Coordinates of C-alpha atoms and ligand atoms in Angstrom, one line a residue:
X1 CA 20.0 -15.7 3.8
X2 CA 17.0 -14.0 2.3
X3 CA 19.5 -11.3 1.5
X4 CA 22.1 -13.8 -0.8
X5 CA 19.1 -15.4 -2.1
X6 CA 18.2 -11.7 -3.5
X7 CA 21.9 -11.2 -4.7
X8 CA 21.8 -14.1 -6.8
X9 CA 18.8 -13.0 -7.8
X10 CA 20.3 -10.2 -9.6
X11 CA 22.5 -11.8 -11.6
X12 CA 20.3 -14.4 -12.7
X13 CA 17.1 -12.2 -13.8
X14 CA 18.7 -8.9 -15.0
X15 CA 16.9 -7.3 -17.8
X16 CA 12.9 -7.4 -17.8
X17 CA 12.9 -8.9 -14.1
X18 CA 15.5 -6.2 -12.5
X19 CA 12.9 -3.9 -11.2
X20 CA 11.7 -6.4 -9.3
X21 CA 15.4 -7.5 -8.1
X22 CA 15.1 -4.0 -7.3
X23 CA 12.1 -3.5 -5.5
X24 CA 13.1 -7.2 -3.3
X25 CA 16.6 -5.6 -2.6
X26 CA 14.8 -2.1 -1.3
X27 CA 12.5 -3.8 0.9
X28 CA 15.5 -6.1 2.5
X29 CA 17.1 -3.1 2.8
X30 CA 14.2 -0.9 4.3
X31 CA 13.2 -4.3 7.1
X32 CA 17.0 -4.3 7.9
X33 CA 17.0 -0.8 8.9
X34 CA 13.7 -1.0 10.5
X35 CA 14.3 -4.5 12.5
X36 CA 18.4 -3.3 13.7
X37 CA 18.5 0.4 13.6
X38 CA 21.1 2.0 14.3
X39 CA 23.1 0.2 11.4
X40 CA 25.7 0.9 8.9
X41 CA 25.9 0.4 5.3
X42 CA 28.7 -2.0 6.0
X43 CA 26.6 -4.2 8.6
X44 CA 23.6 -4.0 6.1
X45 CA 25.9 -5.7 2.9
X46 CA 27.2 -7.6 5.6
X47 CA 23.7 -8.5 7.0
X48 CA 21.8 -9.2 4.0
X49 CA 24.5 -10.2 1.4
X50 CA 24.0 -7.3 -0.7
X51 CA 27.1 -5.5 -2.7
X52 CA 28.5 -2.9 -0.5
X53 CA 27.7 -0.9 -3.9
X54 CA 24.4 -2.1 -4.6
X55 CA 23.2 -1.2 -0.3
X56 CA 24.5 2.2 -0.5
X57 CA 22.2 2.8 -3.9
X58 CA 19.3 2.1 -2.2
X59 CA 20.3 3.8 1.3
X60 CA 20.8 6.6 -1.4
X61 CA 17.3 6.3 -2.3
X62 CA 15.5 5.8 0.9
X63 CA 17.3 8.8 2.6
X64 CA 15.9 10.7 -0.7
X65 CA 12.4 9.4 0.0
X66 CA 12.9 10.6 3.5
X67 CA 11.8 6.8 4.6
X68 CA 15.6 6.8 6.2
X69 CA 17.8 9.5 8.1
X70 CA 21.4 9.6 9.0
X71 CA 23.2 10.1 12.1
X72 CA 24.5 9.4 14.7
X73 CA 28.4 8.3 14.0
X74 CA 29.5 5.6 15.5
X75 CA 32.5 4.9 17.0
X76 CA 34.9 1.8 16.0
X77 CA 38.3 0.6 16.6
X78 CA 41.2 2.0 14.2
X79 CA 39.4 5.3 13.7
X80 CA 36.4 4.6 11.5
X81 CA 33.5 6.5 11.9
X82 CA 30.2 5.1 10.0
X83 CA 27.2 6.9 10.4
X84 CA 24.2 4.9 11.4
X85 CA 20.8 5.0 10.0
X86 CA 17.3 4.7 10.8
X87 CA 13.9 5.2 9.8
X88 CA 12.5 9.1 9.6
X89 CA 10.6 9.2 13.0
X90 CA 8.9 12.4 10.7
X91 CA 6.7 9.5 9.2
X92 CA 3.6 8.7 11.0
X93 CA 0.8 6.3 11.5
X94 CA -2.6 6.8 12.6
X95 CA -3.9 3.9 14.4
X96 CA -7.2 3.0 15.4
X97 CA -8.5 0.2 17.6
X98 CA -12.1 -0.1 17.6
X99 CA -13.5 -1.9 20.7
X100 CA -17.3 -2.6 22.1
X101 CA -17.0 -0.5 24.8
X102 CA -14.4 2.1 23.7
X103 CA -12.3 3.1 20.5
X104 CA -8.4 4.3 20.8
X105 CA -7.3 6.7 18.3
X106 CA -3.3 6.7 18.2
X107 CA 0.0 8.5 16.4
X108 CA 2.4 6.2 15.9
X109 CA 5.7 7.1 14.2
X110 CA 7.8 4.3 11.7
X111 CA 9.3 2.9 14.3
X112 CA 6.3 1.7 16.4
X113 CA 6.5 4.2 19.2
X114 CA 3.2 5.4 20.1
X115 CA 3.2 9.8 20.2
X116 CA 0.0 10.8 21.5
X117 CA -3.4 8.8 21.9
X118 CA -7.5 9.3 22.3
X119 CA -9.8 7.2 23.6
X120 CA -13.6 7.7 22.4
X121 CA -16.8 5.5 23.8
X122 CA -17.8 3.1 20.6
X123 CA -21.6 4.4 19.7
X124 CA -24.0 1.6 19.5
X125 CA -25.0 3.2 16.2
X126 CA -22.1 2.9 13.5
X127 CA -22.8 5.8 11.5
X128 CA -22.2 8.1 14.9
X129 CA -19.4 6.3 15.6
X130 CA -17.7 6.4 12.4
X131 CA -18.6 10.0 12.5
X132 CA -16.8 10.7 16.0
X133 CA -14.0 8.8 14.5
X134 CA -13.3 10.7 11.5
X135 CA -13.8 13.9 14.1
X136 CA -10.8 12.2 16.1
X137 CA -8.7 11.7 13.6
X138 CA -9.3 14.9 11.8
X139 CA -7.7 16.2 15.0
X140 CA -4.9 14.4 15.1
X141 CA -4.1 15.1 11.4
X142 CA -4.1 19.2 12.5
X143 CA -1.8 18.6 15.2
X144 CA 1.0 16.4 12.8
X145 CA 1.0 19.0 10.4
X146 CA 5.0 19.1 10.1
X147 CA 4.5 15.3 9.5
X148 CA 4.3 12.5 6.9
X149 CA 1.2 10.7 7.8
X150 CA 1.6 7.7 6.3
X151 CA -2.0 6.0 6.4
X152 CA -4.8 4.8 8.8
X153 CA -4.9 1.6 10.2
X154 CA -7.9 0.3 11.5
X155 CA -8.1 -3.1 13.9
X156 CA -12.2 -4.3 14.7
X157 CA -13.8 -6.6 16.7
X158 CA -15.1 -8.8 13.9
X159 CA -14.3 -9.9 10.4
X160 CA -13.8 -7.2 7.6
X161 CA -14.5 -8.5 3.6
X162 CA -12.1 -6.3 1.5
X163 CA -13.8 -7.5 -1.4
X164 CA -16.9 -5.7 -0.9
X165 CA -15.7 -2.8 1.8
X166 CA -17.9 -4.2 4.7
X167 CA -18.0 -5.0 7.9
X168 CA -19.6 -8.8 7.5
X169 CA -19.5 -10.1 10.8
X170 CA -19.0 -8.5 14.5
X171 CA -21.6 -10.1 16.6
X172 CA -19.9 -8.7 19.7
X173 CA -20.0 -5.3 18.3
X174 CA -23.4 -5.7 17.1
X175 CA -23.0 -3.4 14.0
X176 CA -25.0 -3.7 10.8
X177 CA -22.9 -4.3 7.8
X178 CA -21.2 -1.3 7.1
X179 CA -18.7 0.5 5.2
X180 CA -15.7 1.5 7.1
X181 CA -13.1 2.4 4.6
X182 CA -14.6 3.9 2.4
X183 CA -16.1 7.1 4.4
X184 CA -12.5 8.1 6.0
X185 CA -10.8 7.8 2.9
X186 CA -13.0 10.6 1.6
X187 CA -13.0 12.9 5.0
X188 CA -9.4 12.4 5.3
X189 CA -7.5 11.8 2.0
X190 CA -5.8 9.3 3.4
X191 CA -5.4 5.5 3.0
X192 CA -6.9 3.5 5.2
X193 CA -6.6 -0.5 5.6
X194 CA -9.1 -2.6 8.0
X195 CA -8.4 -5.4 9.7
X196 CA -9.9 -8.0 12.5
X197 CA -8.0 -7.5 15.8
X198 CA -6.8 -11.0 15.6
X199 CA -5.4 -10.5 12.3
X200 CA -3.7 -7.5 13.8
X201 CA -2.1 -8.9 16.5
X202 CA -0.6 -11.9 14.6
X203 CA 1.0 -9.1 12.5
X204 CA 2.0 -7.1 15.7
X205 CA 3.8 -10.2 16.6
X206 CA 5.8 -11.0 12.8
X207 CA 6.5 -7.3 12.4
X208 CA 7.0 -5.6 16.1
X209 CA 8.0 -9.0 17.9
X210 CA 10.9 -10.8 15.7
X211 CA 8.3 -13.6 15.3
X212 CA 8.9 -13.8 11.3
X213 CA 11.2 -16.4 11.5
X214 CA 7.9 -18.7 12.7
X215 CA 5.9 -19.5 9.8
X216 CA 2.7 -21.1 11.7
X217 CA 1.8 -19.2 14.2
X218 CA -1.7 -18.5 15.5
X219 CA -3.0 -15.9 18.1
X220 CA -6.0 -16.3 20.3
X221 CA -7.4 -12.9 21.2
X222 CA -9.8 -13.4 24.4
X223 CA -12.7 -10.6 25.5
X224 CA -15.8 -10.1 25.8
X225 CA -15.5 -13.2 22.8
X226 CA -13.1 -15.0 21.5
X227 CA -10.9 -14.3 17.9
X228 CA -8.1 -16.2 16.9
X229 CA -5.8 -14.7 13.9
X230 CA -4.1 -17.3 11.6
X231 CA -0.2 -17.1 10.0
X232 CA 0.4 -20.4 7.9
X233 CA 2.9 -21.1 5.8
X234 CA 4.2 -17.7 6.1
X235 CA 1.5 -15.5 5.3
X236 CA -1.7 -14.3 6.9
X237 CA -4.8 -16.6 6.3
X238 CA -8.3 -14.3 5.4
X239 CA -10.3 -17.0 3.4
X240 CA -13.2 -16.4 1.6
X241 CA -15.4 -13.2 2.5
X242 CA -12.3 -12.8 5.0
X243 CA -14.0 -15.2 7.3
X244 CA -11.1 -17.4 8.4
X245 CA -10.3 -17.8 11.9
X246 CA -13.5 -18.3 13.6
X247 CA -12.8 -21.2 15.7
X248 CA -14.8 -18.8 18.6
X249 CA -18.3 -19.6 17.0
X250 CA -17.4 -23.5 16.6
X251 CA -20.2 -25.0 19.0
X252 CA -18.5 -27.2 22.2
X253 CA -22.0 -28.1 23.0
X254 CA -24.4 -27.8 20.7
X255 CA -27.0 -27.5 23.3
X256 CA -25.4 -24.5 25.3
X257 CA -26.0 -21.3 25.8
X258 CA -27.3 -18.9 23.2
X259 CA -24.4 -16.9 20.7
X260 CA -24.2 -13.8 19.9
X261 CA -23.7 -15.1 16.3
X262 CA -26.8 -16.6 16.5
X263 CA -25.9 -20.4 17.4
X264 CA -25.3 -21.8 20.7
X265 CA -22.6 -23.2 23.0
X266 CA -19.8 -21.4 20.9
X267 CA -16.4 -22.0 22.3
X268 CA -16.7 -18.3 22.9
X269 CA -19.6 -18.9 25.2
X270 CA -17.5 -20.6 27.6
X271 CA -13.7 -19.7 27.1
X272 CA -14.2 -15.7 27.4
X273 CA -14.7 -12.6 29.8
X274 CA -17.8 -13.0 29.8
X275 CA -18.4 -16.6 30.0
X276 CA -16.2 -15.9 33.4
X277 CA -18.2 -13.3 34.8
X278 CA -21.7 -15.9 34.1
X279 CA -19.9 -18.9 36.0
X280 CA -19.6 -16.3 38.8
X281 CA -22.9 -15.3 38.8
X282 CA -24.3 -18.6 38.4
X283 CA -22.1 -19.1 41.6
X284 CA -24.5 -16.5 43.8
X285 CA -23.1 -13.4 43.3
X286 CA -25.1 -10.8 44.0
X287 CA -23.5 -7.9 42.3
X288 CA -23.9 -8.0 38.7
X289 CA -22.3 -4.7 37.1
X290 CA -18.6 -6.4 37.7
X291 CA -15.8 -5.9 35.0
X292 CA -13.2 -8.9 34.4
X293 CA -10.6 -7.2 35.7
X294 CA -12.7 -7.0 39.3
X295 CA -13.0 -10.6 38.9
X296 CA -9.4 -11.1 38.8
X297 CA -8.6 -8.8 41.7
X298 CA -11.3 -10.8 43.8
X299 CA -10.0 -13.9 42.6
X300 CA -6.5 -12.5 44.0
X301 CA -8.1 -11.6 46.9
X302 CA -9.2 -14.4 48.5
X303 CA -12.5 -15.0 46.3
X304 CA -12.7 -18.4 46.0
X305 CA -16.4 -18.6 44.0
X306 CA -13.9 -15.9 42.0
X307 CA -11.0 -18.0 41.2
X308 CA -13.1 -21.4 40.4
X309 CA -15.5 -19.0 37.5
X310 CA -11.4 -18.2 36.4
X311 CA -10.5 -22.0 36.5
X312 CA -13.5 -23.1 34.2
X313 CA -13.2 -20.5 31.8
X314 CA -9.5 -21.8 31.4
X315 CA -10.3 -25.4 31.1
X316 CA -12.1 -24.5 28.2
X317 CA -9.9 -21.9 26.7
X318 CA -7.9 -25.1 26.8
X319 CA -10.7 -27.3 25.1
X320 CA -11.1 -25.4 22.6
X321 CA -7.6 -24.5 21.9
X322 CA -7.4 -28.3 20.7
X323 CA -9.4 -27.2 17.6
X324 CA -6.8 -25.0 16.4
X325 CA -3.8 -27.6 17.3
X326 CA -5.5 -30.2 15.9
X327 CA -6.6 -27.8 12.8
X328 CA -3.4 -25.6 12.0
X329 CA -0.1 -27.4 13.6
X330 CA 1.1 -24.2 15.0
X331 CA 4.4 -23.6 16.3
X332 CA 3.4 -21.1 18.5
X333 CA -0.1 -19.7 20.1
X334 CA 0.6 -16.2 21.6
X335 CA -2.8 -15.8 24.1
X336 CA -3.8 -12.2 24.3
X337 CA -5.9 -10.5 26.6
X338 CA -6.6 -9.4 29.9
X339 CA -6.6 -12.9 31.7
X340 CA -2.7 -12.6 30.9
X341 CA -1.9 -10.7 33.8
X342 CA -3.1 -14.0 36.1
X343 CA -1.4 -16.5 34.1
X344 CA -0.8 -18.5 37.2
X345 CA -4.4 -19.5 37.1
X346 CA -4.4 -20.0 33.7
X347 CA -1.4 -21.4 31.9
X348 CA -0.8 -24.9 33.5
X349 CA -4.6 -25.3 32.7
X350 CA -4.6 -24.5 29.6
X351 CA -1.3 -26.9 28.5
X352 CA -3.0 -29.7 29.9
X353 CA -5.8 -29.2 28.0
X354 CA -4.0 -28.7 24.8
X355 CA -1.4 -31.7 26.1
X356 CA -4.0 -34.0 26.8
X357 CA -5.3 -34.5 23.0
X358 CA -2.3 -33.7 21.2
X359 CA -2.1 -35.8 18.3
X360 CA 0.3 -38.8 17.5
X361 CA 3.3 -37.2 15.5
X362 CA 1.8 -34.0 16.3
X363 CA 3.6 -31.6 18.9
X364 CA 2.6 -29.4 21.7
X365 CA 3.1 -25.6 20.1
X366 CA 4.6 -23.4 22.7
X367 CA 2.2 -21.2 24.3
X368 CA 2.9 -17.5 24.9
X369 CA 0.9 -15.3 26.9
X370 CA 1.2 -11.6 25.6
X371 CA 1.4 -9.9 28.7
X372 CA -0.4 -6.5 27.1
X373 CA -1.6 -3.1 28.0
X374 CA -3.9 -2.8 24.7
X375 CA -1.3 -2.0 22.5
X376 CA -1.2 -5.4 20.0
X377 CA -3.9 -4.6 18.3
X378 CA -2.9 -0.6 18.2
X379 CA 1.0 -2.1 16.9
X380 CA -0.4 -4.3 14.6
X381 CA -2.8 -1.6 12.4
X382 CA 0.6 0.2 12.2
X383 CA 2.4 -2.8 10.8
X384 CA -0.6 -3.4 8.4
X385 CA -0.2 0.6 7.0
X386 CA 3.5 -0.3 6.8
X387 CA 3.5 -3.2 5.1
X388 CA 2.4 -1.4 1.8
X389 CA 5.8 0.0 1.6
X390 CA 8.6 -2.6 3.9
X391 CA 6.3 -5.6 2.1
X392 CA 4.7 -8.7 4.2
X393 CA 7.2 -10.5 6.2
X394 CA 7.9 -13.8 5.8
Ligands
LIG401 ZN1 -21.1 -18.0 18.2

């Protein structure tokens, strides 16, 4: 569709607009390959509604750029033979996902598979850990010498101005504003985008996960707080000072416990990890050094103080999930983080919730719990390096 719309396109702006005909058709062309690999010229003009001429100029081009390679031939009825194509697995990505506790360096190739990764503790003190971090990838950039590295993507726990190059807001990070581009860029020669880990997983899910057919879609990220990255209309939503999206430091109760933004009674304060791990406490437990993921396995064990901390928490993930229903109309909420893997505690909870005030004329988006291993945020930093060249989705 998108394709034909493109192929009209040509005839009807040739002359000063054709470069960018040109440009629209080479990025078709370049997602096609990259979304249905192995394909053939002929399924790509059939595909996007491209000339058969006009797709193998570009394939042309792109196997020229070394974005694309050939091979293998396939095999069809009546003898022909067309050779497939797919992106160079020779270019690479470098992607980063900065947590509290720990920071994953990864190389990631074009197509999204992951090569080789590091994990680093996160230093309290952002100047040492931006300094392990350029030591990390440093390394990795020695041992991809025979490759194309494309860029460095870089997913945080907090909100990133691009405007200014600084780290404006992380109140679970506890950073001081800081300058995160800018340093690797010169250590490393490379590009380098930033992004909030919300952010990143929305664009893990349009570019990695066939989601770019949903134009409103939101995902709720949920850790030690609570992020929520929004797609509206089609297109990622930043907002001014790239601020948008904090529906975690909205207040539920205005009178609740203290923020590590500074209020109180944040939605994060109730809905996340570690608003879990304080209704257990408050319960009498004695140990206090316990990770979320104990809590779940005690929860699964038998742990009933365990399992009711697990239950409020999702009533209020639920609560405050009406915000963003009530706010954004999604289609689609995609839940990330670790309380995924006991969905079964959480899921019917959290639908009720989000059922229970649904609007009149609104709907009830679906809800999708991404059942991950880390990797979102890790997938979408590699979509957001990409991007420059394939173009936003939808
Ligand atoms: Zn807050």
């Amino acid at each position: 569709m998108i394709g034909k719309m493109a192929a009209t396109g040509e005839r009807k702006f040739q002359g000063a607009s054709s470069e960018v005909v040109r440009d629209i058709n080479r990025r078709i062309v370049l997602n096609l390959i990259r979304t249905r690999h192995p394909i053939s010229r002929a399924d790509l003009a059939r595909v996007s509604g491209l000339q058969r001429s006009t797709v193998s100029l570009i394939v042309e081009q792109l196997i020229q750029e070394n974005w694309v390679i050939e091979g293998p031939t396939g095999r069809l009825p009546r003898g022909r033979r067309p050779t497939f194509l797919r992106l160079n697995d020779e270019r690479v990505i470098i992607a980063v996902d900065i947590r509290p506790t720990q920071t994953t360096v990864a190389l990631a190739d074009a197509n999204g598979k992951f090569i080789s990764q590091e994990i680093l503790a996160t230093a309290s003190n952002p100047e040492v850990a931006l300094a392990a971090l350029i030591g990390s990838i440093e390394r990795l950039i020695r041992s991809s010498r025979h490759k194309k590295i494309e860029g460095v993507g870089i997913s945080l726990p907090g909100r990133y101005d691009h405007n200014i190059d600084r780290l404006v807001f992380a109140p679970n990070l506890r950073w001081h504003e800081i300058d995160i581009r800018n340093p690797i860029v010169q250590a490393t020669g490379l590009e380098v985008e930033v992004e909030n880990a919300a952010n990143a997983c929305v664009l893990a899910a349009v570019w990695f996960d066939r989601m770019e057919d949903c134009r409103n879609l939101v995902v709720v990220t949920v850790s030690e707080g609570i992020g929520t990255g929004v797609w509206a209309n089609g297109a990622l939503v930043r907002g001014q000072n790239g601020m948008a999206g904090e529906f975690g430091h909205v207040p539920l109760d205005p009178k609740g416990p203290p923020c590590g933004c500074g209020g109180r009674g944040c939605w994060e304060v109730f809905g996340s990890n570690r608003a879990a791990l304080r209704y257990y406490f408050e319960s009498g437990s004695e140990s206090t050094d316990l990770t979320f993921l104990d809590l779940l396995s005690r929860a699964e064990h038998g742990d009933k103080r365990a399992a009711k901390a697990l239950e409020t928490m999702a009533h209020y993930l639920g609560r405050g999930m009406r915000m963003v229903v009530a706010g954004l109309a999604p289609e689609r909420i995609i839940l990330v983080g670790e309380f995924t893997r006991a969905w079964h505690r959480f899921g019917a909870i959290i639908e009720s919730e989000v059922r229970d005030q649904v609007l009149p004329g609104g709907s009830v988006p679906h809800l999708i719990p991404a059942y991950e291993d880390g990797m979102a945020r890790l997938r979408g930093t590699v979509a957001l390096v990409m991007q420059k060249d394939f173009g936003t989705v939808g």
